[in-house]
mmCIF file of C-alpha atoms in Angstrom:
data_model
loop_
_atom_site.group_PDB
_atom_site.id
_atom_site.type_symbol
_atom_site.label_atom_id
_atom_site.label_comp_id
_atom_site.label_asym_id
_atom_site.label_seq_id
_atom_site.Cartn_x
_atom_site.Cartn_y
_atom_site.Cartn_z
ATOM 1 C CA MET A 1 72.917 -50.499 -12.798
ATOM 2 C CA SER A 2 69.838 -51.043 -14.921
ATOM 3 C CA SER A 3 68.718 -48.999 -17.714
ATOM 4 C CA GLY A 4 65.704 -47.985 -15.645
ATOM 5 C CA HIS A 5 67.821 -46.352 -13.070
ATOM 6 C CA THR A 6 70.149 -44.567 -15.514
ATOM 7 C CA GLU A 7 67.041 -42.952 -17.113
ATOM 8 C CA LEU A 8 65.918 -41.991 -13.673
ATOM 9 C CA GLY A 9 69.074 -40.232 -12.775
ATOM 10 C CA LYS A 10 69.167 -38.383 -16.178
ATOM 11 C CA ALA A 11 65.507 -37.428 -15.640
ATOM 12 C CA LEU A 12 66.060 -36.024 -12.123
ATOM 13 C CA ARG A 13 69.064 -33.902 -13.503
ATOM 14 C CA ALA A 14 66.797 -32.680 -16.327
ATOM 15 C CA LEU A 15 64.102 -31.545 -13.938
ATOM 16 C CA ARG A 16 66.653 -29.807 -11.462
ATOM 17 C CA THR A 17 68.056 -27.847 -14.709
ATOM 18 C CA ALA A 18 64.643 -26.938 -16.004
ATOM 19 C CA SER A 19 63.748 -25.733 -12.435
ATOM 20 C CA GLY A 20 66.756 -23.265 -12.569
ATOM 21 C CA ARG A 21 68.151 -24.589 -9.348
ATOM 22 C CA THR A 22 71.971 -25.433 -8.751
ATOM 23 C CA GLY A 23 73.056 -28.759 -7.617
ATOM 24 C CA GLU A 24 74.304 -27.412 -4.435
ATOM 25 C CA SER A 25 70.860 -25.813 -3.356
ATOM 26 C CA VAL A 26 69.062 -28.933 -4.105
ATOM 27 C CA ALA A 27 71.344 -31.019 -2.336
ATOM 28 C CA ARG A 28 71.290 -28.772 0.488
ATOM 29 C CA ARG A 29 67.467 -28.963 0.812
ATOM 30 C CA ALA A 30 67.542 -32.491 0.181
ATOM 31 C CA SER A 31 70.055 -33.131 3.195
ATOM 32 C CA MET A 32 72.748 -34.879 1.069
ATOM 33 C CA SER A 33 75.952 -33.735 -0.214
ATOM 34 C CA ALA A 34 76.396 -32.193 -3.647
ATOM 35 C CA GLY A 35 78.763 -35.098 -4.674
ATOM 36 C CA LYS A 36 76.006 -37.800 -3.796
ATOM 37 C CA LEU A 37 73.516 -35.603 -5.920
ATOM 38 C CA SER A 38 76.085 -35.514 -8.763
ATOM 39 C CA LYS A 39 76.645 -39.198 -8.782
ATOM 40 C CA ILE A 40 72.704 -39.884 -8.821
ATOM 41 C CA GLU A 41 72.247 -37.586 -11.678
ATOM 42 C CA HIS A 42 75.141 -38.936 -13.591
ATOM 43 C CA CYS A 43 74.067 -42.750 -12.948
ATOM 44 C CA ARG A 44 76.977 -43.489 -10.774
ATOM 45 C CA THR A 45 74.973 -44.240 -7.787
ATOM 46 C CA ARG A 46 71.502 -45.861 -7.457
ATOM 47 C CA PRO A 47 69.127 -43.571 -5.731
ATOM 48 C CA THR A 48 66.886 -44.988 -3.069
ATOM 49 C CA VAL A 49 63.236 -44.218 -2.891
ATOM 50 C CA ARG A 50 64.056 -41.811 -0.159
ATOM 51 C CA ASP A 51 66.560 -39.982 -2.090
ATOM 52 C CA VAL A 52 64.191 -39.526 -5.114
ATOM 53 C CA GLU A 53 61.453 -38.065 -2.786
ATOM 54 C CA LEU A 54 63.815 -35.787 -1.023
ATOM 55 C CA ILE A 55 65.204 -34.538 -4.437
ATOM 56 C CA LEU A 56 61.834 -34.029 -5.608
ATOM 57 C CA GLU A 57 60.672 -32.005 -2.742
ATOM 58 C CA ALA A 58 63.864 -29.908 -2.905
ATOM 59 C CA ILE A 59 63.076 -29.207 -6.603
ATOM 60 C CA GLY A 60 59.568 -28.466 -6.108
ATOM 61 C CA VAL A 61 57.872 -30.437 -8.693
ATOM 62 C CA SER A 62 54.166 -30.777 -9.269
ATOM 63 C CA ASP A 63 52.207 -33.711 -7.641
ATOM 64 C CA GLU A 64 51.765 -35.371 -10.924
ATOM 65 C CA ALA A 65 55.405 -35.407 -12.059
ATOM 66 C CA LYS A 66 56.286 -36.488 -8.239
ATOM 67 C CA ALA A 67 53.779 -39.479 -8.457
ATOM 68 C CA GLU A 68 55.310 -40.552 -11.822
ATOM 69 C CA PHE A 69 59.028 -40.421 -10.659
ATOM 70 C CA LEU A 70 58.222 -42.191 -7.358
ATOM 71 C CA GLU A 71 56.345 -44.822 -9.196
ATOM 72 C CA ALA A 72 59.450 -45.640 -11.211
ATOM 73 C CA ALA A 73 61.557 -45.298 -8.117
ATOM 74 C CA ARG A 74 59.306 -47.912 -6.271
ATOM 75 C CA ALA A 75 59.969 -50.591 -9.101
ATOM 76 C CA GLU A 76 62.381 -51.997 -6.424
ATOM 77 C CA ALA A 77 60.214 -51.020 -3.544
ATOM 78 C CA THR A 78 62.518 -52.521 -0.800
ATOM 79 C CA GLU A 79 65.993 -51.140 -0.176
ATOM 80 C CA SER A 80 68.656 -52.430 1.942
ATOM 81 C CA THR A 81 71.663 -50.074 3.091
ATOM 82 C CA ALA A 82 74.250 -51.919 5.079
ATOM 83 C CA TRP A 83 75.453 -50.117 8.262
ATOM 84 C CA ARG A 84 79.230 -50.419 7.357
ATOM 85 C CA LEU A 85 78.252 -48.276 4.055
ATOM 86 C CA LEU A 86 76.446 -45.793 6.275
ATOM 87 C CA ARG A 87 79.376 -45.596 8.449
ATOM 88 C CA ARG A 88 81.763 -44.925 5.771
ATOM 89 C CA LEU A 89 79.524 -42.195 4.424
ATOM 90 C CA GLY A 90 79.391 -40.536 7.868
ATOM 91 C CA PRO A 91 76.822 -41.618 10.613
ATOM 92 C CA TRP A 92 75.974 -37.883 11.121
ATOM 93 C CA LYS A 93 74.826 -37.658 7.618
ATOM 94 C CA HIS A 94 72.481 -40.537 8.086
ATOM 95 C CA GLN A 95 71.070 -38.692 11.042
ATOM 96 C CA GLN A 96 70.358 -35.575 8.923
ATOM 97 C CA ALA A 97 68.714 -37.848 6.243
ATOM 98 C CA ILE A 98 66.173 -39.443 8.822
ATOM 99 C CA ARG A 99 65.580 -35.754 10.198
ATOM 100 C CA ALA A 100 64.482 -34.620 6.743
ATOM 101 C CA LEU A 101 62.304 -37.787 6.438
ATOM 102 C CA GLU A 102 60.642 -37.123 10.010
ATOM 103 C CA ASP A 103 60.130 -33.527 8.996
ATOM 104 C CA ARG A 104 57.792 -34.780 6.321
ATOM 105 C CA THR A 105 55.940 -37.296 8.568
ATOM 106 C CA ASP A 106 52.733 -36.214 10.477
ATOM 107 C CA THR A 107 52.427 -39.509 12.657
ATOM 108 C CA LEU A 108 55.672 -41.380 13.556
ATOM 109 C CA ARG A 109 55.092 -44.914 14.968
ATOM 110 C CA LEU A 110 58.077 -46.553 16.507
ATOM 111 C CA PHE A 111 58.407 -50.065 17.915
ATOM 112 C CA GLN A 112 61.866 -50.675 19.829
ATOM 113 C CA GLY A 113 62.674 -53.902 21.564
ATOM 114 C CA GLN A 114 66.458 -53.124 21.438
ATOM 115 C CA LEU A 115 67.320 -49.927 22.944
ATOM 116 C CA ILE A 116 65.779 -46.433 24.070
ATOM 117 C CA PRO A 117 64.498 -44.646 20.751
ATOM 118 C CA GLY A 118 66.812 -42.251 19.370
ATOM 119 C CA LEU A 119 64.204 -39.306 19.624
ATOM 120 C CA LEU A 120 64.262 -39.953 23.518
ATOM 121 C CA GLN A 121 67.642 -40.507 24.194
ATOM 122 C CA THR A 122 70.063 -38.404 26.461
ATOM 123 C CA PRO A 123 73.310 -37.310 25.054
ATOM 124 C CA GLU A 124 75.125 -39.651 27.629
ATOM 125 C CA TYR A 125 73.090 -42.516 26.506
ATOM 126 C CA MET A 126 73.839 -41.739 22.852
ATOM 127 C CA SER A 127 77.540 -41.662 23.455
ATOM 128 C CA ALA A 128 77.163 -45.205 25.183
ATOM 129 C CA VAL A 129 75.321 -46.574 22.101
ATOM 130 C CA PHE A 130 77.836 -45.112 19.693
ATOM 131 C CA SER A 131 80.802 -46.592 21.765
ATOM 132 C CA LEU A 132 79.561 -49.985 21.348
ATOM 133 C CA PRO A 133 81.781 -52.157 18.811
ATOM 134 C CA PRO A 134 82.618 -50.982 16.315
ATOM 135 C CA ALA A 135 83.017 -47.817 18.356
ATOM 136 C CA LEU A 136 82.829 -44.444 16.366
ATOM 137 C CA PRO A 137 85.935 -42.299 16.703
ATOM 138 C CA ASP A 138 85.562 -39.231 19.129
ATOM 139 C CA GLU A 139 85.038 -36.577 16.438
ATOM 140 C CA THR A 140 82.600 -38.793 14.641
ATOM 141 C CA ARG A 141 80.644 -39.731 17.702
ATOM 142 C CA ALA A 142 80.387 -36.147 18.675
ATOM 143 C CA ARG A 143 79.143 -34.992 15.190
ATOM 144 C CA THR A 144 76.649 -37.909 15.252
ATOM 145 C CA ILE A 145 75.238 -37.159 18.734
ATOM 146 C CA ALA A 146 74.795 -33.405 17.750
ATOM 147 C CA ALA A 147 72.673 -34.453 14.616
ATOM 148 C CA ARG A 148 70.531 -36.781 16.622
ATOM 149 C CA LEU A 149 69.974 -34.153 19.188
ATOM 150 C CA GLU A 150 68.923 -31.756 16.311
ATOM 151 C CA ARG A 151 66.428 -34.398 15.258
ATOM 152 C CA GLN A 152 64.764 -34.367 18.560
ATOM 153 C CA ASN A 153 63.418 -30.801 17.968
ATOM 154 C CA THR A 154 60.599 -32.359 16.017
ATOM 155 C CA LEU A 155 59.153 -33.561 19.156
ATOM 156 C CA TYR A 156 58.267 -29.949 20.158
ATOM 157 C CA GLN A 157 56.158 -29.525 16.966
ATOM 158 C CA PRO A 158 52.634 -29.932 18.257
ATOM 159 C CA HIS A 159 51.103 -30.780 14.680
ATOM 160 C CA ARG A 160 53.232 -33.869 14.725
ATOM 161 C CA SER A 161 52.103 -37.032 16.448
ATOM 162 C CA PHE A 162 54.603 -39.679 17.952
ATOM 163 C CA ARG A 163 53.880 -43.187 19.195
ATOM 164 C CA PHE A 164 56.597 -45.024 21.018
ATOM 165 C CA LEU A 165 56.347 -48.767 21.981
ATOM 166 C CA VAL A 166 59.371 -49.844 23.863
ATOM 167 C CA CYS A 167 59.739 -53.298 25.296
ATOM 168 C CA GLU A 168 60.598 -53.352 29.115
ATOM 169 C CA HIS A 169 63.790 -55.192 28.694
ATOM 170 C CA ALA A 170 65.218 -52.370 26.624
ATOM 171 C CA LEU A 171 64.715 -50.193 29.643
ATOM 172 C CA ARG A 172 66.871 -52.591 31.722
ATOM 173 C CA TRP A 173 69.642 -53.187 29.205
ATOM 174 C CA LEU A 174 72.678 -51.938 30.923
ATOM 175 C CA ILE A 175 75.058 -50.558 28.145
ATOM 176 C CA CYS A 176 76.257 -47.874 30.543
ATOM 177 C CA GLU A 177 76.668 -46.785 34.051
ATOM 178 C CA PRO A 178 73.512 -47.184 36.195
ATOM 179 C CA VAL A 179 73.267 -43.387 36.761
ATOM 180 C CA VAL A 180 73.288 -42.852 33.062
ATOM 181 C CA MET A 181 70.387 -45.441 32.643
ATOM 182 C CA ALA A 182 68.618 -43.695 35.386
ATOM 183 C CA VAL A 183 68.822 -40.270 33.911
ATOM 184 C CA GLN A 184 67.860 -41.717 30.537
ATOM 185 C CA LEU A 185 64.587 -42.933 32.002
ATOM 186 C CA ASP A 186 63.849 -39.647 33.725
ATOM 187 C CA ARG A 187 64.035 -38.080 30.132
ATOM 188 C CA VAL A 188 61.495 -40.679 28.779
ATOM 189 C CA VAL A 189 59.157 -40.003 31.600
ATOM 190 C CA SER A 190 59.576 -36.293 31.063
ATOM 191 C CA LEU A 191 58.988 -36.544 27.199
ATOM 192 C CA SER A 192 55.823 -38.820 27.761
ATOM 193 C CA ARG A 193 54.135 -35.809 29.290
ATOM 194 C CA LEU A 194 54.134 -33.904 25.925
ATOM 195 C CA SER A 195 50.695 -33.699 24.535
ATOM 196 C CA ASN A 196 51.700 -34.917 21.158
ATOM 197 C CA VAL A 197 53.803 -37.820 22.616
ATOM 198 C CA SER A 198 52.682 -41.383 23.536
ATOM 199 C CA VAL A 199 55.117 -43.788 25.210
ATOM 200 C CA GLY A 200 53.879 -47.267 25.856
ATOM 201 C CA ILE A 201 55.966 -49.876 27.659
ATOM 202 C CA LEU A 202 55.605 -53.563 26.931
ATOM 203 C CA PRO A 203 55.774 -55.358 30.394
ATOM 204 C CA LEU A 204 57.753 -58.464 30.730
ATOM 205 C CA ASP A 205 54.809 -59.994 33.104
ATOM 206 C CA ARG A 206 51.946 -59.575 30.461
ATOM 207 C CA ARG A 207 51.065 -61.860 27.597
ATOM 208 C CA MET A 208 52.482 -60.513 24.382
ATOM 209 C CA PRO A 209 50.908 -60.928 20.737
ATOM 210 C CA ASP A 210 54.156 -61.861 19.163
ATOM 211 C CA PHE A 211 57.936 -61.855 19.402
ATOM 212 C CA PRO A 212 60.018 -58.568 19.127
ATOM 213 C CA MET A 213 61.923 -59.832 16.157
ATOM 214 C CA THR A 214 63.254 -56.304 15.159
ATOM 215 C CA CYS A 215 62.621 -52.727 15.628
ATOM 216 C CA PHE A 216 60.694 -50.610 13.042
ATOM 217 C CA SER A 217 59.355 -46.965 12.467
ATOM 218 C CA LEU A 218 56.201 -46.299 10.384
ATOM 219 C CA HIS A 219 56.229 -42.926 8.806
ATOM 220 C CA ASP A 220 52.417 -42.226 8.315
ATOM 221 C CA ASP A 221 51.214 -45.101 6.213
ATOM 222 C CA ARG A 222 53.613 -44.714 3.389
ATOM 223 C CA LEU A 223 56.911 -46.165 4.372
ATOM 224 C CA VAL A 224 58.653 -48.429 6.976
ATOM 225 C CA ILE A 225 62.120 -48.569 8.048
ATOM 226 C CA VAL A 226 63.283 -51.737 9.589
ATOM 227 C CA GLU A 227 66.665 -52.116 11.593
ATOM 228 C CA THR A 228 68.457 -55.303 11.615
ATOM 229 C CA PHE A 229 72.187 -56.145 13.019
ATOM 230 C CA HIS A 230 73.576 -55.631 9.455
ATOM 231 C CA ALA A 231 71.373 -53.191 7.443
ATOM 232 C CA GLU A 232 68.608 -50.620 7.412
ATOM 233 C CA ILE A 233 65.903 -51.743 5.237
ATOM 234 C CA THR A 234 63.139 -49.418 3.635
ATOM 235 C CA THR A 235 59.909 -50.532 2.135
ATOM 236 C CA ARG A 236 57.085 -48.627 0.433
ATOM 237 C CA GLU A 237 55.241 -51.608 -0.583
ATOM 238 C CA PRO A 238 51.633 -51.243 0.528
ATOM 239 C CA ALA A 239 51.348 -54.744 1.675
ATOM 240 C CA ASP A 240 54.418 -54.522 3.716
ATOM 241 C CA VAL A 241 53.469 -51.240 5.244
ATOM 242 C CA ARG A 242 49.947 -52.758 6.379
ATOM 243 C CA ALA A 243 51.581 -55.687 7.924
ATOM 244 C CA TYR A 244 53.914 -53.350 10.047
ATOM 245 C CA LEU A 245 50.912 -51.281 10.933
ATOM 246 C CA ASP A 246 48.808 -54.229 12.026
ATOM 247 C CA THR A 247 51.851 -55.456 13.955
ATOM 248 C CA PHE A 248 52.286 -52.159 15.694
ATOM 249 C CA GLU A 249 48.710 -51.945 16.665
ATOM 250 C CA ARG A 250 48.647 -55.500 18.020
ATOM 251 C CA PHE A 251 51.676 -54.713 20.314
ATOM 252 C CA ALA A 252 49.886 -51.311 21.241
ATOM 253 C CA GLY A 253 47.158 -53.187 22.740
ATOM 254 C CA ALA A 254 49.381 -55.031 25.120
ATOM 255 C CA ALA A 255 51.331 -51.919 26.399
ATOM 256 C CA VAL A 256 50.856 -49.756 29.576
ATOM 257 C CA TYR A 257 50.533 -45.997 29.195
ATOM 258 C CA GLY A 258 50.217 -42.741 31.201
ATOM 259 C CA ASP A 259 50.523 -42.869 34.849
ATOM 260 C CA ASP A 260 51.075 -46.588 34.820
ATOM 261 C CA MET A 261 53.793 -46.397 32.335
ATOM 262 C CA ARG A 262 55.591 -43.610 34.179
ATOM 263 C CA ALA A 263 55.333 -45.679 37.462
ATOM 264 C CA MET A 264 56.950 -48.590 35.906
ATOM 265 C CA ALA A 265 59.779 -46.475 34.268
ATOM 266 C CA GLU A 266 60.388 -44.722 37.528
ATOM 267 C CA GLY A 267 60.432 -48.001 39.531
ATOM 268 C CA ILE A 268 63.315 -49.238 37.027
ATOM 269 C CA ARG A 269 64.976 -45.742 37.449
ATOM 270 C CA ASP A 270 65.137 -45.952 41.328
ATOM 271 C CA GLY A 271 66.555 -49.445 40.992
ATOM 272 C CA PHE A 272 69.372 -47.918 38.861
ATOM 273 C CA PHE A 273 70.027 -45.304 41.463
ATOM 274 C CA ARG A 274 70.360 -47.938 44.132
ATOM 275 C CA ASP A 275 72.738 -50.038 41.905
ATOM 276 C CA GLN A 276 74.930 -46.784 41.520
ATOM 277 C CA LYS A 277 75.012 -46.164 45.140
ATOM 278 C CA ARG A 278 76.498 -49.781 45.753
ATOM 279 C CA LEU A 279 79.225 -49.192 43.306
#
């Protein structure tokens, strides 16, 4: 670990100590374990930019101090965390960390060309997703589903805005029984009626501005999280954020919304119901 990260860990510990807060209370408010916070403070774990931001929010530092610390943390603006590591740490803890980030986001833009977005998923669909290889053990899967369901509460906070773009093939990708997919599409249609939620479908029969190379989420205009097969990548580099914002808006221009979107989703849903009856 570089000397810069060593100094950052020590400085975070000094800030927390000066605030009078215990490690347990800061860790709880930052949605991480006390053990992880201790490792960061004692320079045994390299903190991500997201870790640093959550810790600073939990401590309650001034805007000036926060800006200074985040500038140091952004020295390596792009971070990659392997899924195998997140799996070892506990997938439900990762869901809790994402929830903490979403709670600090006013406008969430999410592009998904692989599966139904997590914030729109039913428990049954989640179970099918987490049963894919390498399948989560039953207890771990149940805890992870519960944590993801808790994340969905943010959809009902009217001061937040959610913009989802989903490729049509993701709505047809059969990873579970047809009836589960049908109920899942009903859920998408229902949530699309919330005043602060926009769901756009990118139809297979319409010319597209680009390829759906990966899925990503934009948290306001400050960071992007990109998911690949092997890792989750986070970047706060302004040029990268702008590139993903531009990409999102280009795809948004090719999507269908409102009643047209719901009619398309309901047509796919009805097809799944017919398939289920034939089984």
